[in-house]
PDB file of C-alpha atoms and ligand atoms in Angstrom:
ATOM      1  CA  UNK A  52     -20.764  19.560  21.389  1.00 32.00           C
ATOM      2  CA  UNK A  53     -20.032  15.708  19.695  1.00 33.00           C
ATOM      3  CA  UNK A  54     -22.368  13.307  19.836  1.00 33.00           C
ATOM      4  CA  UNK A  55     -24.045  10.870  17.427  1.00 36.00           C
ATOM      5  CA  UNK A  56     -27.389  10.205  19.039  1.00 36.00           C
ATOM      6  CA  UNK A  57     -28.920  10.944  15.393  1.00 30.00           C
ATOM      7  CA  UNK A  58     -27.380   7.417  14.793  1.00 34.00           C
ATOM      8  CA  UNK A  59     -28.554   5.875  17.502  1.00 36.00           C
ATOM      9  CA  UNK A  60     -31.699   6.821  16.413  1.00 34.00           C
ATOM     10  CA  UNK A  61     -31.463   5.310  12.947  1.00 31.00           C
ATOM     11  CA  UNK A  62     -30.085   1.845  15.286  1.00 33.00           C
ATOM     12  CA  UNK A  63     -26.592   2.623  13.639  1.00 36.00           C
ATOM     13  CA  UNK A  64     -24.642   2.416  16.988  1.00 42.00           C
ATOM     14  CA  UNK A  65     -20.687   2.854  17.233  1.00 44.00           C
ATOM     15  CA  UNK A  66     -19.999  -1.469  16.661  1.00 41.00           C
ATOM     16  CA  UNK A  67     -17.149  -2.519  19.410  1.00 43.00           C
ATOM     17  CA  UNK A  68     -16.566  -5.508  17.561  1.00 39.00           C
ATOM     18  CA  UNK A  69     -15.883  -7.290  21.091  1.00 54.00           C
ATOM     19  CA  UNK A  70     -15.230  -6.469  24.477  1.00 64.00           C
ATOM     20  CA  UNK A  71     -12.318  -4.905  24.864  1.00 62.00           C
ATOM     21  CA  UNK A  72      -9.980  -6.228  27.774  1.00 64.00           C
ATOM     22  CA  UNK A  73     -10.031  -4.933  31.301  1.00 60.00           C
ATOM     23  CA  UNK A  74      -7.193  -2.367  31.206  1.00 60.00           C
ATOM     24  CA  UNK A  75      -7.406  -1.778  27.192  1.00 67.00           C
ATOM     25  CA  UNK A  76     -10.857   1.383  27.820  1.00 85.00           C
ATOM     26  CA  UNK A  77      -9.840   4.536  26.878  1.00 90.00           C
ATOM     27  CA  UNK A  78     -12.432   7.259  28.664  1.00 94.00           C
ATOM     28  CA  UNK A  79     -11.754  10.915  27.785  1.00 94.00           C
ATOM     29  CA  UNK A  80     -12.245  13.389  30.192  1.00 93.00           C
ATOM     30  CA  UNK A  81     -15.859  15.115  29.856  1.00 93.00           C
ATOM     31  CA  UNK A  82     -16.628  12.365  27.212  1.00 96.00           C
ATOM     32  CA  UNK A  83     -19.534   9.833  28.142  1.00 97.00           C
ATOM     33  CA  UNK A  84     -19.998   6.440  26.634  1.00 95.00           C
ATOM     34  CA  UNK A  85     -22.994   4.562  26.475  1.00 96.00           C
ATOM     35  CA  UNK A  86     -23.210   1.087  26.382  1.00 95.00           C
ATOM     36  CA  UNK A  87     -25.946  -1.138  25.055  1.00 94.00           C
ATOM     37  CA  UNK A  88     -26.006  -5.059  25.525  1.00 94.00           C
ATOM     38  CA  UNK A  89     -29.065  -6.127  23.285  1.00 92.00           C
ATOM     39  CA  UNK A  90     -30.883  -9.274  24.635  1.00 92.00           C
ATOM     40  CA  UNK A  91     -29.552 -11.493  22.118  1.00 91.00           C
ATOM     41  CA  UNK A  92     -25.933 -10.994  24.039  1.00 92.00           C
ATOM     42  CA  UNK A  93     -27.237 -11.445  27.922  1.00 93.00           C
ATOM     43  CA  UNK A  94     -27.377 -15.789  27.952  1.00 92.00           C
ATOM     44  CA  UNK A  95     -23.286 -15.360  26.074  1.00 91.00           C
ATOM     45  CA  UNK A  96     -22.408 -12.203  28.083  1.00 92.00           C
ATOM     46  CA  UNK A  97     -23.575 -13.804  30.961  1.00 93.00           C
ATOM     47  CA  UNK A  98     -22.217 -17.035  30.636  1.00 92.00           C
ATOM     48  CA  UNK A  99     -18.694 -15.612  30.108  1.00 91.00           C
ATOM     49  CA  UNK A 100     -18.378 -13.093  33.336  1.00 94.00           C
ATOM     50  CA  UNK A 101     -20.565 -14.272  35.250  1.00 96.00           C
ATOM     51  CA  UNK A 102     -17.498 -15.921  37.416  1.00 96.00           C
ATOM     52  CA  UNK A 103     -16.522 -12.400  38.031  1.00 96.00           C
ATOM     53  CA  UNK A 104     -19.746 -11.449  40.650  1.00 98.00           C
ATOM     54  CA  UNK A 105     -19.162 -10.569  44.038  1.00 97.00           C
ATOM     55  CA  UNK A 106     -21.064 -13.277  46.586  1.00 97.00           C
ATOM     56  CA  UNK A 107     -23.636 -10.923  47.492  1.00 96.00           C
ATOM     57  CA  UNK A 108     -24.914 -10.372  43.339  1.00 97.00           C
ATOM     58  CA  UNK A 109     -24.533 -13.885  43.007  1.00 97.00           C
ATOM     59  CA  UNK A 110     -26.869 -13.872  45.980  1.00 97.00           C
ATOM     60  CA  UNK A 111     -29.019 -11.396  44.656  1.00 97.00           C
ATOM     61  CA  UNK A 112     -29.182 -13.163  41.078  1.00 97.00           C
ATOM     62  CA  UNK A 113     -30.099 -16.296  42.690  1.00 97.00           C
ATOM     63  CA  UNK A 114     -33.014 -14.481  43.990  1.00 98.00           C
ATOM     64  CA  UNK A 115     -34.542 -13.960  40.718  1.00 97.00           C
ATOM     65  CA  UNK A 116     -37.605 -16.166  40.358  1.00 96.00           C
ATOM     66  CA  UNK A 117     -37.185 -16.170  37.206  1.00 96.00           C
ATOM     67  CA  UNK A 118     -34.761 -17.659  35.061  1.00 96.00           C
ATOM     68  CA  UNK A 119     -34.657 -14.519  32.675  1.00 94.00           C
ATOM     69  CA  UNK A 120     -34.873 -11.808  35.494  1.00 96.00           C
ATOM     70  CA  UNK A 121     -31.697 -13.579  36.554  1.00 97.00           C
ATOM     71  CA  UNK A 122     -29.661 -13.420  33.528  1.00 96.00           C
ATOM     72  CA  UNK A 123     -30.350 -10.297  32.797  1.00 97.00           C
ATOM     73  CA  UNK A 124     -28.711  -9.572  36.199  1.00 97.00           C
ATOM     74  CA  UNK A 125     -26.008 -11.575  36.130  1.00 97.00           C
ATOM     75  CA  UNK A 126     -25.204  -9.740  32.171  1.00 96.00           C
ATOM     76  CA  UNK A 127     -25.276  -6.414  33.018  1.00 97.00           C
ATOM     77  CA  UNK A 128     -23.921  -6.578  36.338  1.00 98.00           C
ATOM     78  CA  UNK A 129     -21.188  -8.321  35.145  1.00 96.00           C
ATOM     79  CA  UNK A 130     -20.532  -6.312  31.802  1.00 95.00           C
ATOM     80  CA  UNK A 131     -20.797  -3.156  34.613  1.00 97.00           C
ATOM     81  CA  UNK A 132     -17.930  -4.904  36.103  1.00 96.00           C
ATOM     82  CA  UNK A 133     -15.780  -5.936  32.870  1.00 94.00           C
ATOM     83  CA  UNK A 134     -16.648  -2.026  31.389  1.00 95.00           C
ATOM     84  CA  UNK A 135     -15.582  -0.315  34.663  1.00 95.00           C
ATOM     85  CA  UNK A 136     -12.749  -2.582  35.680  1.00 93.00           C
ATOM     86  CA  UNK A 137     -11.656  -1.531  32.054  1.00 92.00           C
ATOM     87  CA  UNK A 138     -11.727   2.274  32.644  1.00 94.00           C
ATOM     88  CA  UNK A 139      -9.915   1.995  36.026  1.00 93.00           C
ATOM     89  CA  UNK A 140      -7.750  -0.775  34.644  1.00 91.00           C
ATOM     90  CA  UNK A 141      -8.379  -3.145  37.540  1.00 91.00           C
ATOM     91  CA  UNK A 142      -9.585  -6.437  37.585  1.00 92.00           C
ATOM     92  CA  UNK A 143     -13.297  -6.801  37.169  1.00 94.00           C
ATOM     93  CA  UNK A 144     -14.003  -9.023  40.271  1.00 95.00           C
ATOM     94  CA  UNK A 145     -11.635  -7.148  42.271  1.00 96.00           C
ATOM     95  CA  UNK A 146     -14.488  -4.092  41.876  1.00 97.00           C
ATOM     96  CA  UNK A 147     -16.475  -3.457  45.717  1.00 97.00           C
ATOM     97  CA  UNK A 148     -19.645  -1.965  44.982  1.00 97.00           C
ATOM     98  CA  UNK A 149     -21.753  -0.514  48.147  1.00 96.00           C
ATOM     99  CA  UNK A 150     -25.172   0.665  47.522  1.00 96.00           C
ATOM    100  CA  UNK A 151     -26.405   4.431  49.159  1.00 96.00           C
ATOM    101  CA  UNK A 152     -30.264   4.545  51.152  1.00 96.00           C
ATOM    102  CA  UNK A 153     -31.664   5.308  48.246  1.00 96.00           C
ATOM    103  CA  UNK A 154     -29.914   2.161  45.902  1.00 96.00           C
ATOM    104  CA  UNK A 155     -27.542   3.860  43.874  1.00 97.00           C
ATOM    105  CA  UNK A 156     -24.555   1.201  43.079  1.00 97.00           C
ATOM    106  CA  UNK A 157     -21.238   3.538  43.977  1.00 96.00           C
ATOM    107  CA  UNK A 158     -17.699   2.314  43.756  1.00 96.00           C
ATOM    108  CA  UNK A 159     -16.302   1.316  46.930  1.00 96.00           C
ATOM    109  CA  UNK A 160     -12.871  -0.084  45.817  1.00 95.00           C
ATOM    110  CA  UNK A 161     -10.904   1.373  44.605  1.00 94.00           C
ATOM    111  CA  UNK A 162     -10.998   4.144  46.802  1.00 90.00           C
ATOM    112  CA  UNK A 163     -11.341   7.705  45.348  1.00 84.00           C
ATOM    113  CA  UNK A 164     -12.799   5.892  41.633  1.00 88.00           C
ATOM    114  CA  UNK A 165     -13.647   9.081  40.374  1.00 95.00           C
ATOM    115  CA  UNK A 166     -15.819   6.962  37.475  1.00 97.00           C
ATOM    116  CA  UNK A 167     -19.059   8.491  37.496  1.00 98.00           C
ATOM    117  CA  UNK A 168     -21.772   5.132  35.943  1.00 98.00           C
ATOM    118  CA  UNK A 169     -25.621   4.252  35.534  1.00 98.00           C
ATOM    119  CA  UNK A 170     -27.788   1.621  34.627  1.00 98.00           C
ATOM    120  CA  UNK A 171     -31.239   0.860  33.225  1.00 98.00           C
ATOM    121  CA  UNK A 172     -32.485  -2.203  31.372  1.00 97.00           C
ATOM    122  CA  UNK A 173     -35.733  -2.268  29.493  1.00 96.00           C
ATOM    123  CA  UNK A 174     -37.234  -5.506  27.737  1.00 92.00           C
ATOM    124  CA  UNK A 175     -34.808  -5.711  25.185  1.00 89.00           C
ATOM    125  CA  UNK A 176     -32.023  -4.063  26.102  1.00 94.00           C
ATOM    126  CA  UNK A 177     -29.671  -2.717  29.187  1.00 97.00           C
ATOM    127  CA  UNK A 178     -27.838   0.643  28.655  1.00 97.00           C
ATOM    128  CA  UNK A 179     -24.712   1.795  30.700  1.00 97.00           C
ATOM    129  CA  UNK A 180     -23.504   4.766  31.062  1.00 98.00           C
ATOM    130  CA  UNK A 181     -19.438   6.464  31.960  1.00 97.00           C
ATOM    131  CA  UNK A 182     -18.182   9.629  32.499  1.00 98.00           C
ATOM    132  CA  UNK A 183     -15.069  10.701  34.600  1.00 97.00           C
ATOM    133  CA  UNK A 184     -15.671  13.513  37.941  1.00 97.00           C
ATOM    134  CA  UNK A 185     -19.317  13.733  37.499  1.00 98.00           C
ATOM    135  CA  UNK A 186     -23.084  13.287  38.516  1.00 98.00           C
ATOM    136  CA  UNK A 187     -24.509  11.077  35.411  1.00 98.00           C
ATOM    137  CA  UNK A 188     -28.303   9.012  34.772  1.00 98.00           C
ATOM    138  CA  UNK A 189     -29.777   6.941  31.923  1.00 98.00           C
ATOM    139  CA  UNK A 190     -33.471   5.966  31.763  1.00 98.00           C
ATOM    140  CA  UNK A 191     -34.665   3.520  28.857  1.00 97.00           C
ATOM    141  CA  UNK A 192     -37.768   2.350  28.881  1.00 95.00           C
ATOM    142  CA  UNK A 193     -39.840   0.198  25.932  1.00 93.00           C
ATOM    143  CA  UNK A 194     -43.448   1.891  25.183  1.00 87.00           C
ATOM    144  CA  UNK A 195     -46.454  -0.624  26.314  1.00 80.00           C
ATOM    145  CA  UNK A 196     -49.640  -0.104  24.287  1.00 75.00           C
ATOM    146  CA  UNK A 197     -52.712   0.715  26.407  1.00 71.00           C
ATOM    147  CA  UNK A 198     -50.887   2.595  29.582  1.00 69.00           C
ATOM    148  CA  UNK A 199     -53.325   4.820  31.557  1.00 67.00           C
ATOM    149  CA  UNK A 200     -51.173   8.083  30.339  1.00 65.00           C
ATOM    150  CA  UNK A 201     -53.679   9.989  32.746  1.00 66.00           C
ATOM    151  CA  UNK A 202     -52.155   8.220  36.716  1.00 73.00           C
ATOM    152  CA  UNK A 203     -48.363   7.025  35.530  1.00 77.00           C
ATOM    153  CA  UNK A 204     -46.939  10.655  35.946  1.00 79.00           C
ATOM    154  CA  UNK A 205     -49.238  11.313  38.863  1.00 82.00           C
ATOM    155  CA  UNK A 206     -46.933  12.236  41.942  1.00 89.00           C
ATOM    156  CA  UNK A 207     -44.348  12.517  40.199  1.00 93.00           C
ATOM    157  CA  UNK A 208     -44.226  14.914  37.019  1.00 95.00           C
ATOM    158  CA  UNK A 209     -44.349  18.605  37.712  1.00 96.00           C
ATOM    159  CA  UNK A 210     -47.582  20.990  36.834  1.00 94.00           C
ATOM    160  CA  UNK A 211     -45.576  21.801  33.821  1.00 95.00           C
ATOM    161  CA  UNK A 212     -44.580  18.604  32.774  1.00 95.00           C
ATOM    162  CA  UNK A 213     -48.892  17.549  33.411  1.00 92.00           C
ATOM    163  CA  UNK A 214     -49.337  20.427  31.322  1.00 93.00           C
ATOM    164  CA  UNK A 215     -46.951  19.960  28.466  1.00 92.00           C
ATOM    165  CA  UNK A 216     -48.990  15.398  28.507  1.00 90.00           C
ATOM    166  CA  UNK A 217     -52.416  17.377  28.357  1.00 88.00           C
ATOM    167  CA  UNK A 218     -51.306  19.489  25.613  1.00 90.00           C
ATOM    168  CA  UNK A 219     -50.688  16.221  23.626  1.00 86.00           C
ATOM    169  CA  UNK A 220     -54.026  14.103  24.462  1.00 81.00           C
ATOM    170  CA  UNK A 221     -55.537  11.969  22.974  1.00 76.00           C
ATOM    171  CA  UNK A 222     -51.699  10.542  21.784  1.00 79.00           C
ATOM    172  CA  UNK A 223     -49.547  11.149  24.944  1.00 84.00           C
ATOM    173  CA  UNK A 224     -48.122   7.977  25.278  1.00 86.00           C
ATOM    174  CA  UNK A 225     -44.613   9.223  23.372  1.00 88.00           C
ATOM    175  CA  UNK A 226     -44.492  12.480  25.917  1.00 90.00           C
ATOM    176  CA  UNK A 227     -45.525  10.567  28.567  1.00 91.00           C
ATOM    177  CA  UNK A 228     -42.089   8.503  27.395  1.00 92.00           C
ATOM    178  CA  UNK A 229     -40.217  10.627  27.349  1.00 94.00           C
ATOM    179  CA  UNK A 230     -41.107  12.811  30.166  1.00 95.00           C
ATOM    180  CA  UNK A 231     -40.614   9.915  31.826  1.00 95.00           C
ATOM    181  CA  UNK A 232     -36.884   8.834  31.060  1.00 97.00           C
ATOM    182  CA  UNK A 233     -35.915  12.118  30.699  1.00 97.00           C
ATOM    183  CA  UNK A 234     -37.087  12.548  34.663  1.00 97.00           C
ATOM    184  CA  UNK A 235     -35.961   9.098  36.051  1.00 97.00           C
ATOM    185  CA  UNK A 236     -32.527   9.828  33.770  1.00 98.00           C
ATOM    186  CA  UNK A 237     -32.152  12.899  36.046  1.00 98.00           C
ATOM    187  CA  UNK A 238     -33.337  11.541  39.008  1.00 98.00           C
ATOM    188  CA  UNK A 239     -30.903   8.667  39.041  1.00 98.00           C
ATOM    189  CA  UNK A 240     -28.585  10.930  37.757  1.00 98.00           C
ATOM    190  CA  UNK A 241     -29.145  13.429  41.526  1.00 97.00           C
ATOM    191  CA  UNK A 242     -28.638   9.703  43.838  1.00 97.00           C
ATOM    192  CA  UNK A 243     -32.464  10.151  44.940  1.00 96.00           C
ATOM    193  CA  UNK A 244     -33.961   7.923  42.518  1.00 95.00           C
ATOM    194  CA  UNK A 245     -37.814   8.481  42.382  1.00 93.00           C
ATOM    195  CA  UNK A 246     -38.134   8.631  46.299  1.00 91.00           C
ATOM    196  CA  UNK A 247     -37.172  11.807  46.730  1.00 83.00           C
ATOM    197  CA  UNK A 248     -38.914  14.842  45.275  1.00 92.00           C
ATOM    198  CA  UNK A 249     -39.736  14.168  41.755  1.00 96.00           C
ATOM    199  CA  UNK A 250     -42.216  16.582  41.111  1.00 96.00           C
ATOM    200  CA  UNK A 251     -40.113  19.727  42.455  1.00 97.00           C
ATOM    201  CA  UNK A 252     -37.857  18.926  39.200  1.00 98.00           C
ATOM    202  CA  UNK A 253     -39.461  19.676  35.850  1.00 98.00           C
ATOM    203  CA  UNK A 254     -37.311  18.511  32.855  1.00 98.00           C
ATOM    204  CA  UNK A 255     -38.418  19.820  29.394  1.00 96.00           C
ATOM    205  CA  UNK A 256     -37.481  20.610  25.513  1.00 95.00           C
ATOM    206  CA  UNK A 257     -34.555  22.646  25.037  1.00 96.00           C
ATOM    207  CA  UNK A 258     -35.459  25.545  22.763  1.00 94.00           C
ATOM    208  CA  UNK A 259     -31.735  26.826  22.764  1.00 93.00           C
ATOM    209  CA  UNK A 260     -29.971  23.930  21.227  1.00 92.00           C
ATOM    210  CA  UNK A 261     -32.897  21.824  19.947  1.00 92.00           C
ATOM    211  CA  UNK A 262     -34.715  18.092  18.722  1.00 90.00           C
ATOM    212  CA  UNK A 263     -32.902  15.695  21.061  1.00 93.00           C
ATOM    213  CA  UNK A 264     -32.093  18.013  24.058  1.00 97.00           C
ATOM    214  CA  UNK A 265     -33.813  18.605  27.031  1.00 97.00           C
ATOM    215  CA  UNK A 266     -33.030  20.903  29.925  1.00 98.00           C
ATOM    216  CA  UNK A 267     -34.060  20.652  33.465  1.00 98.00           C
ATOM    217  CA  UNK A 268     -35.154  22.897  36.866  1.00 98.00           C
ATOM    218  CA  UNK A 269     -36.029  22.654  40.079  1.00 98.00           C
ATOM    219  CA  UNK A 270     -38.708  24.726  41.472  1.00 97.00           C
ATOM    220  CA  UNK A 271     -38.168  26.775  38.342  1.00 96.00           C
ATOM    221  CA  UNK A 272     -34.473  27.206  38.779  1.00 98.00           C
ATOM    222  CA  UNK A 273     -32.827  26.379  36.015  1.00 98.00           C
ATOM    223  CA  UNK A 274     -30.228  23.508  36.434  1.00 98.00           C
ATOM    224  CA  UNK A 275     -27.410  24.715  34.364  1.00 97.00           C
ATOM    225  CA  UNK A 276     -24.086  23.477  33.463  1.00 97.00           C
ATOM    226  CA  UNK A 277     -25.505  19.755  32.267  1.00 98.00           C
ATOM    227  CA  UNK A 278     -25.519  17.387  29.267  1.00 97.00           C
ATOM    228  CA  UNK A 279     -29.076  16.269  28.711  1.00 98.00           C
ATOM    229  CA  UNK A 280     -30.206  14.090  25.878  1.00 97.00           C
ATOM    230  CA  UNK A 281     -33.175  12.355  24.604  1.00 96.00           C
ATOM    231  CA  UNK A 282     -31.962   8.806  22.360  1.00 94.00           C
ATOM    232  CA  UNK A 283     -34.297   7.286  20.348  1.00 86.00           C
ATOM    233  CA  UNK A 284     -33.467   3.664  19.303  1.00 88.00           C
ATOM    234  CA  UNK A 285     -37.086   2.717  17.044  1.00 87.00           C
ATOM    235  CA  UNK A 286     -40.105   3.425  17.486  1.00 85.00           C
ATOM    236  CA  UNK A 287     -40.942   1.790  20.673  1.00 89.00           C
ATOM    237  CA  UNK A 288     -37.661   2.302  22.754  1.00 93.00           C
ATOM    238  CA  UNK A 289     -37.563   6.118  24.584  1.00 94.00           C
ATOM    239  CA  UNK A 290     -34.146   6.274  26.371  1.00 97.00           C
ATOM    240  CA  UNK A 291     -32.972   9.927  28.286  1.00 98.00           C
ATOM    241  CA  UNK A 292     -29.116  10.528  29.982  1.00 98.00           C
ATOM    242  CA  UNK A 293     -28.537  13.684  32.066  1.00 98.00           C
ATOM    243  CA  UNK A 294     -25.018  14.353  32.499  1.00 98.00           C
ATOM    244  CA  UNK A 295     -23.535  17.064  35.295  1.00 98.00           C
ATOM    245  CA  UNK A 296     -20.878  17.529  32.517  1.00 98.00           C
ATOM    246  CA  UNK A 297     -21.352  20.836  30.270  1.00 96.00           C
ATOM    247  CA  UNK A 298     -21.419  20.094  26.138  1.00 94.00           C
ATOM    248  CA  UNK A 299     -20.380  16.350  27.025  1.00 96.00           C
ATOM    249  CA  UNK A 300     -18.976  14.383  23.723  1.00 95.00           C
ATOM    250  CA  UNK A 301     -21.373  11.482  23.858  1.00 95.00           C
ATOM    251  CA  UNK A 302     -20.610   8.265  21.875  1.00 93.00           C
ATOM    252  CA  UNK A 303     -22.526   4.876  21.711  1.00 92.00           C
ATOM    253  CA  UNK A 304     -20.419   1.551  21.659  1.00 90.00           C
ATOM    254  CA  UNK A 305     -22.283  -2.204  21.110  1.00 86.00           C
ATOM    255  CA  UNK A 306     -21.437  -4.997  23.192  1.00 82.00           C
ATOM    256  CA  UNK A 307     -21.144  -7.573  20.736  1.00 74.00           C
ATOM    257  CA  UNK A 308     -19.593 -10.896  21.889  1.00 64.00           C
ATOM    258  CA  UNK A 309     -16.823 -11.413  23.784  1.00 61.00           C
TER     259      UNK A 309
HETATM  260  C1  LIG B1747     -33.435   4.511  40.686  1.00 67.92           C
HETATM  261  C2  LIG B1747     -35.026   3.845  40.025  1.00 67.92           C
HETATM  262  C3  LIG B1747     -35.372   5.253  39.693  1.00 67.92           C
HETATM  263  C4  LIG B1747     -34.869   2.701  38.968  1.00 67.92           C
HETATM  264  O1  LIG B1747     -35.897   2.282  38.133  1.00 67.92           O
HETATM  265  P1  LIG B1747     -36.490   1.614  36.954  1.00 67.92           P
HETATM  266  O2  LIG B1747     -36.971   1.961  35.891  1.00 67.92           O
HETATM  267  O3  LIG B1747     -37.346   0.553  37.804  1.00 67.92           O
HETATM  268  O4  LIG B1747     -35.449   0.444  36.496  1.00 67.92           O
HETATM  269  P2  LIG B1747     -33.830   0.848  35.502  1.00 67.92           P
HETATM  270  O5  LIG B1747     -33.680  -0.266  35.018  1.00 67.92           O
HETATM  271  O6  LIG B1747     -33.970   2.189  35.002  1.00 67.92           O
HETATM  272  O7  LIG B1747     -32.805   0.894  36.810  1.00 67.92           O
HETATM  273  C5  LIG B1747     -32.767  -0.019  37.566  1.00 67.92           C
HETATM  274  C6  LIG B1747     -31.120   0.771  38.031  1.00 67.92           C
HETATM  275  O8  LIG B1747     -30.945   1.815  38.496  1.00 67.92           O
HETATM  276  C7  LIG B1747     -30.151   1.608  39.709  1.00 67.92           C
HETATM  277  N1  LIG B1747     -30.502   2.554  40.669  1.00 67.92           N
HETATM  278  C8  LIG B1747     -30.896   1.550  41.407  1.00 67.92           C
HETATM  279  N2  LIG B1747     -31.493   2.791  42.325  1.00 67.92           N
HETATM  280  C9  LIG B1747     -30.649   4.291  42.210  1.00 67.92           C
HETATM  281  C10 LIG B1747     -30.598   5.596  42.731  1.00 67.92           C
HETATM  282  N3  LIG B1747     -31.492   6.159  44.112  1.00 67.92           N
HETATM  283  N4  LIG B1747     -29.978   6.088  41.848  1.00 67.92           N
HETATM  284  C11 LIG B1747     -29.242   6.331  40.780  1.00 67.92           C
HETATM  285  N5  LIG B1747     -29.624   5.167  40.010  1.00 67.92           N
HETATM  286  C12 LIG B1747     -30.524   3.942  41.230  1.00 67.92           C
HETATM  287  C13 LIG B1747     -29.208   0.362  39.931  1.00 67.92           C
HETATM  288  O9  LIG B1747     -28.252   1.155  38.888  1.00 67.92           O
HETATM  289  C14 LIG B1747     -30.085   0.025  38.954  1.00 67.92           C
HETATM  290  O10 LIG B1747     -29.445  -1.822  38.193  1.00 67.92           O
HETATM  291  P3  LIG B1747     -29.725  -2.978  38.701  1.00 67.92           P
HETATM  292  O11 LIG B1747     -31.013  -3.198  39.294  1.00 67.92           O
HETATM  293  O12 LIG B1747     -28.650  -3.474  37.974  1.00 67.92           O
HETATM  294  O13 LIG B1747     -28.488  -2.799  40.458  1.00 67.92           O
HETATM  295  C15 LIG B1747     -36.276   3.499  40.997  1.00 67.92           C
HETATM  296  O14 LIG B1747     -35.538   2.187  41.616  1.00 67.92           O
HETATM  297  C16 LIG B1747     -36.528   4.435  42.513  1.00 67.92           C
HETATM  298  O15 LIG B1747     -36.699   5.530  42.211  1.00 67.92           O
HETATM  299  N6  LIG B1747     -35.496   3.560  43.171  1.00 67.92           N
HETATM  300  C17 LIG B1747     -35.547   4.221  44.661  1.00 67.92           C
HETATM  301  C18 LIG B1747     -36.330   4.234  45.772  1.00 67.92           C
HETATM  302  C19 LIG B1747     -35.775   3.635  46.922  1.00 67.92           C
HETATM  303  O16 LIG B1747     -35.252   5.004  47.482  1.00 67.92           O
HETATM  304  N7  LIG B1747     -35.068   2.781  47.170  1.00 67.92           N
HETATM  305  C20 LIG B1747     -33.956   2.569  48.721  1.00 67.92           C
HETATM  306  C21 LIG B1747     -34.130   0.989  49.432  1.00 67.92           C
HETATM  307  S1  LIG B1747     -33.456   0.156  47.928  1.00 67.92           S
END
């Protein structure tokens, strides 16, 4: 497996000097690209690319009460369009998305597009992950001090995950974030989000592959053939990636100025 998440741990991401022109992006089969959009770039990316949003996306943007949330949505959705446009070699504004009953956005046009993607945002950062012909989920969360570690995972974590959390008390905040991001990444890849049966799935350290790798099961049955990674962006931000590709090659790309 090739990935440079260890580099990501040190915040030394692969720097893309500028966003490539649509059509100029190349995503090899079995590769995963994870793009990082930091908050400092939200306004410039949004103002450069907002014109690519569809009328319903513009309407959704206007529904945000707080300007920051509005700008954040515009930037992440227009960057999503820009990058998918690049991978599919089509104009970002020509893409059409539909939304599944669980809220997962999927490419509706071009028809039969093979691109799989997942988006997650937290205070300070957005992650966008892409690969071909697979299921993919990414989740990023910022550590919040004073969290009710006891209550948060109820109904979401499996018994095994609850026990892992219990073993870490009283200092369980990092473990909580880790289980939480793994679980959301997996459930986003599966498309249900938290509205499925989240506690029927278990995420655990992958002892075979070692630190930074995790594995998942459903009611005790291993979900095999996936690449599941923890991504650590500094001490306060945790993220996880789940992709239904065995031995995926994962690389990180930082969105820079346009
Ligand atoms: C998916 C979910 C776990 C995301 O949680 P979150 O931590 O608040 O948000 P994140 O920033 O990590 O992810 C948001 C992104 O997830 C994606 N997303 C939403 N629902 C999704 C789903 N069911 N599967 C995969 N991805 C989903 C969207 O791209 C969204 O980005 P957007 O706001 O730019 O559209 C949560 O919203 C959930 O469980 N949703 C399902 C609830 C449901 O069934 N809703 C039905 C009515 S729409």
